[in-house]
Tab-separated table of C-alpha atoms in Angstrom:
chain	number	residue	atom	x	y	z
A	1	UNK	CA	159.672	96.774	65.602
A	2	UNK	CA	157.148	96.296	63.277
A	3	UNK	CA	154.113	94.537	64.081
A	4	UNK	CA	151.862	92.991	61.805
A	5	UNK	CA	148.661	93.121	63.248
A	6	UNK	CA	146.626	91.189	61.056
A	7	UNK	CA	148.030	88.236	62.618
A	8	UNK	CA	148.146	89.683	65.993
A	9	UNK	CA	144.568	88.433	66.663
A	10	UNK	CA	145.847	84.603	65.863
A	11	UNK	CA	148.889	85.125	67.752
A	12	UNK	CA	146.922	86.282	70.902
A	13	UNK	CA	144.406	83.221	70.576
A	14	UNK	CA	147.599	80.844	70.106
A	15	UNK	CA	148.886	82.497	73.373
A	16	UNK	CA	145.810	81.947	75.301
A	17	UNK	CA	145.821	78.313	74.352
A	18	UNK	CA	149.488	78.080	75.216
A	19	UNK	CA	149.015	75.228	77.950
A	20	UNK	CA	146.941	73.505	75.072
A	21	UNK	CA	149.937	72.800	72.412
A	22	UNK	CA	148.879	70.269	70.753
A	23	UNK	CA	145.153	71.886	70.128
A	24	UNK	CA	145.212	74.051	66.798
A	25	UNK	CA	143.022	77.376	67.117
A	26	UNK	CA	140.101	77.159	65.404
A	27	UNK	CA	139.095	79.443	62.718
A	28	UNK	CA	136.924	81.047	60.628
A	29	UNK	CA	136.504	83.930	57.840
A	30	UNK	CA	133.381	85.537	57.401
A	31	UNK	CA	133.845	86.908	53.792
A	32	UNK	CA	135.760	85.494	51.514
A	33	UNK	CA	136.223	88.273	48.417
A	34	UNK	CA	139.386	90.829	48.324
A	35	UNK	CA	140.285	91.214	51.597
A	36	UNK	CA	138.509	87.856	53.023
A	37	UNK	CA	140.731	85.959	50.953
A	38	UNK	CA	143.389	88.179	51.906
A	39	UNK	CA	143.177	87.309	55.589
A	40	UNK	CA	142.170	83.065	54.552
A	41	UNK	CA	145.937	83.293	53.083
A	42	UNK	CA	147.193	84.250	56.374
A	43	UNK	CA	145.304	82.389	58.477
A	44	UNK	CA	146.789	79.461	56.374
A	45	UNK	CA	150.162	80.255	56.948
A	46	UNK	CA	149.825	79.682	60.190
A	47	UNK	CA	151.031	76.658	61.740
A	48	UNK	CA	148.413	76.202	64.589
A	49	UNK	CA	145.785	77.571	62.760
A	50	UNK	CA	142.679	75.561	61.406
A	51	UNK	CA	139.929	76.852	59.379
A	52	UNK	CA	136.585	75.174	60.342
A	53	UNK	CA	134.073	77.646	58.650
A	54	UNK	CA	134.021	79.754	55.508
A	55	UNK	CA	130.639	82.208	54.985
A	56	UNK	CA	130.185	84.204	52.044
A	57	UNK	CA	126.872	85.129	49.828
A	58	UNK	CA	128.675	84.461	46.880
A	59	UNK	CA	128.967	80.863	45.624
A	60	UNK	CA	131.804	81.157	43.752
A	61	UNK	CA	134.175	83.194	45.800
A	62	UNK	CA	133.060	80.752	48.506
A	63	UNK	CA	133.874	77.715	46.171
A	64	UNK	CA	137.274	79.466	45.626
A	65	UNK	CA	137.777	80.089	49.508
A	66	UNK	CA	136.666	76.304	49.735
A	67	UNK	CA	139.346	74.957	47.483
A	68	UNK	CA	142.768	77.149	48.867
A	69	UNK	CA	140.937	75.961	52.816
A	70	UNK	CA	140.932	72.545	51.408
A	71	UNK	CA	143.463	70.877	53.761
A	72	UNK	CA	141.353	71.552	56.598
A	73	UNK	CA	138.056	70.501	54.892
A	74	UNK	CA	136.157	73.605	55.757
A	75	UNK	CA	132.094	73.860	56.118
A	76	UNK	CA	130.585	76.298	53.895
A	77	UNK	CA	127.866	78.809	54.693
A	78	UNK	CA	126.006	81.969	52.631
A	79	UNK	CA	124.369	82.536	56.643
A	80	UNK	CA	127.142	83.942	58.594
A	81	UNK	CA	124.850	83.257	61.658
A	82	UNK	CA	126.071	79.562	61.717
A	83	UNK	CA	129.909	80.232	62.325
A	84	UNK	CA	128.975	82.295	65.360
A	85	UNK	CA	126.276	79.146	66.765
A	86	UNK	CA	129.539	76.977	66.122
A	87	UNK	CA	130.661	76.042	69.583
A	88	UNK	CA	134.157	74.835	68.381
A	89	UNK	CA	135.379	78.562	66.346
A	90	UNK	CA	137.813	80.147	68.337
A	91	UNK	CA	138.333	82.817	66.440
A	92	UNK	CA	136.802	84.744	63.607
A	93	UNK	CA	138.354	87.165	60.438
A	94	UNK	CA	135.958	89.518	59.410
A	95	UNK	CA	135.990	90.715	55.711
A	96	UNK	CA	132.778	91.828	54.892
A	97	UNK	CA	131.305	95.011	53.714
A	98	UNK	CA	131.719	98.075	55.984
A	99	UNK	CA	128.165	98.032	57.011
A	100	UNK	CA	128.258	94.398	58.205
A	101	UNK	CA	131.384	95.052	60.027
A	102	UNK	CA	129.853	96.053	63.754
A	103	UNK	CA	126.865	93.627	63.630
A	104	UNK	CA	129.193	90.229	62.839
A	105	UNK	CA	131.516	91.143	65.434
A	106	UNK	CA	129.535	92.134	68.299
A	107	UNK	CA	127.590	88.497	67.485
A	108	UNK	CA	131.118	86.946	67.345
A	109	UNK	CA	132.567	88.681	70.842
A	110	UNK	CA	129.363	87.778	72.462
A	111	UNK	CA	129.357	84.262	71.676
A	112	UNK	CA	132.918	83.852	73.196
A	113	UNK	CA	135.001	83.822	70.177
A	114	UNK	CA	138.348	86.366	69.444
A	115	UNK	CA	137.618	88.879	66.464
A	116	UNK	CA	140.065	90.350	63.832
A	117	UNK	CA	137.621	92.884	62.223
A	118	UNK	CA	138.747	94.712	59.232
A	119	UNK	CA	137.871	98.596	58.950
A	120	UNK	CA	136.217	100.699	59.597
A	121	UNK	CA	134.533	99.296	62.471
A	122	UNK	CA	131.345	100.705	62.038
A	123	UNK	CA	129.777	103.238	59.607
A	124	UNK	CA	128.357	105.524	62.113
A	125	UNK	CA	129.213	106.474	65.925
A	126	UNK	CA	126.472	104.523	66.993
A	127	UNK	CA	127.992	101.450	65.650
A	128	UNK	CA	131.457	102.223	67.093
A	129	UNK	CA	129.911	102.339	70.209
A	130	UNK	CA	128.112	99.391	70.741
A	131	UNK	CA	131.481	97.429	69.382
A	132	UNK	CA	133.710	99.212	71.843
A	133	UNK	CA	131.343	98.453	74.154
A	134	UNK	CA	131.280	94.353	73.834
A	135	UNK	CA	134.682	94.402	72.895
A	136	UNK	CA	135.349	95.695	76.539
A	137	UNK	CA	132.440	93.597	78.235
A	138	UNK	CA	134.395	90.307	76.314
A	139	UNK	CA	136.649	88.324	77.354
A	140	UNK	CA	138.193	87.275	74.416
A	141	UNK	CA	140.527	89.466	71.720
A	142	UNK	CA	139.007	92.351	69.382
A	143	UNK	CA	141.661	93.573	66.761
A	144	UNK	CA	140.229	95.639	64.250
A	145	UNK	CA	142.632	96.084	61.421
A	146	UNK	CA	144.699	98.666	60.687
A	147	UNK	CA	147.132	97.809	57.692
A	148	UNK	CA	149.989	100.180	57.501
A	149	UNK	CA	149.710	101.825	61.285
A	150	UNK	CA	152.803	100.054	62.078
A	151	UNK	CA	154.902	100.551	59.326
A	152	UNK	CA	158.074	102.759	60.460
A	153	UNK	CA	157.847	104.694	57.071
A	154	UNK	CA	154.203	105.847	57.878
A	155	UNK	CA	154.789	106.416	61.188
A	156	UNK	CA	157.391	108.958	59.976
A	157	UNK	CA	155.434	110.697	57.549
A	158	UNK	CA	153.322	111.518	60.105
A	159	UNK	CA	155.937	112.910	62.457
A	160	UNK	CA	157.467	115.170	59.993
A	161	UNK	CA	154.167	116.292	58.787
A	162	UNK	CA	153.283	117.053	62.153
A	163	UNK	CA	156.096	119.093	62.606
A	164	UNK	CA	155.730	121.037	59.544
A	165	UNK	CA	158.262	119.913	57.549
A	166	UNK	CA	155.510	120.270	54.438
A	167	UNK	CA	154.147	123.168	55.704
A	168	UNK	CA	150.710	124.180	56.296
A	169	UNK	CA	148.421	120.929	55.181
A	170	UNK	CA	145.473	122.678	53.920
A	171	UNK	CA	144.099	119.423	51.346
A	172	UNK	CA	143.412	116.092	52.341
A	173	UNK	CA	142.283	113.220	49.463
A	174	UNK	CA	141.262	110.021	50.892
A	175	UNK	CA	140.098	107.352	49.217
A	176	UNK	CA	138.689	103.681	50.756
């Protein structure tokens, strides 16, 4: 089965508020260029879901954000600082910059609040670390994201390369 786990985050919040039905999950997307907007689409697909927040440095990607959030009337910040002080987030969809990645979401677990946190999680061990770390002292949901892990094609690829069906690998080109 494939699982798309960029919803799996929302999914496991809705699940935790299960004996809450008619409460939607609270939301909010820190980041709001490529893949922030990205992740604001699905968020808004969902039908439990509410976005609350928005946070971005740029006005008008925020602006933008604002207007395809605009059911839910979202608040708009450039200080990502003030989604994690909001006591009513439930959950939080990080698409920042790499670098930002491990600092947001360590905030975000540690204030009680679930985490879908694009990759990498951190740009050096150190960083990895520490977010392991809270994500396992939390009690709440870390996801980081993982786009095309569970497709059944990739998962393939990697069997038969594995087995040497290409033969011996002896290049790799990776590009973020």
């Amino acid at each position: 089965m494939d699982v798309d786990r960029r919803f799996f985050l929302l999914g496991s919040a809705i699940a935790a508020q299960a004996f809450q039905p008619e409460r939607p999950v609270n939301t909010a997307v820190i980041g709001t260029g490529n893949r922030g907007s990205f992740l604001l689409q699905g968020v808004l697909r969902q039908p439990n879901a509410k976005v609350l927040a928005l946070c971005d440095i740029k006005p008008d990607r925020l602006d933008k954000a604002a207007s395809a959030a605009a059911r839910d009337n979202p608040a708009t910040y450039a200080d990502w600082r003030r989604i994690i002080d909001r006591k009513d987030v439930d959950a939080v969809f990080i698409g920042t910059p790499p670098y930002l990645h491990s600092e947001m979401a360590i905030a975000a677990l540690q204030a009680g609040k679930h985490v879908y946190c694009e990759k990498p999680i951190g740009v050096n061990a150190a960083q990895v670390r520490a977010l392991v770390a809270a994500a396992k002292a939390s009690k709440t949901v870390f996801v980081p994201g993982q786009q095309l892990r569970s497709l059944r094609q990739v998962g393939e690829a990697v069997r038969r390369i594995r087995e040497g069906v290409i033969g011996d690998v002896i290049v790799v080109k990776a590009q973020r």
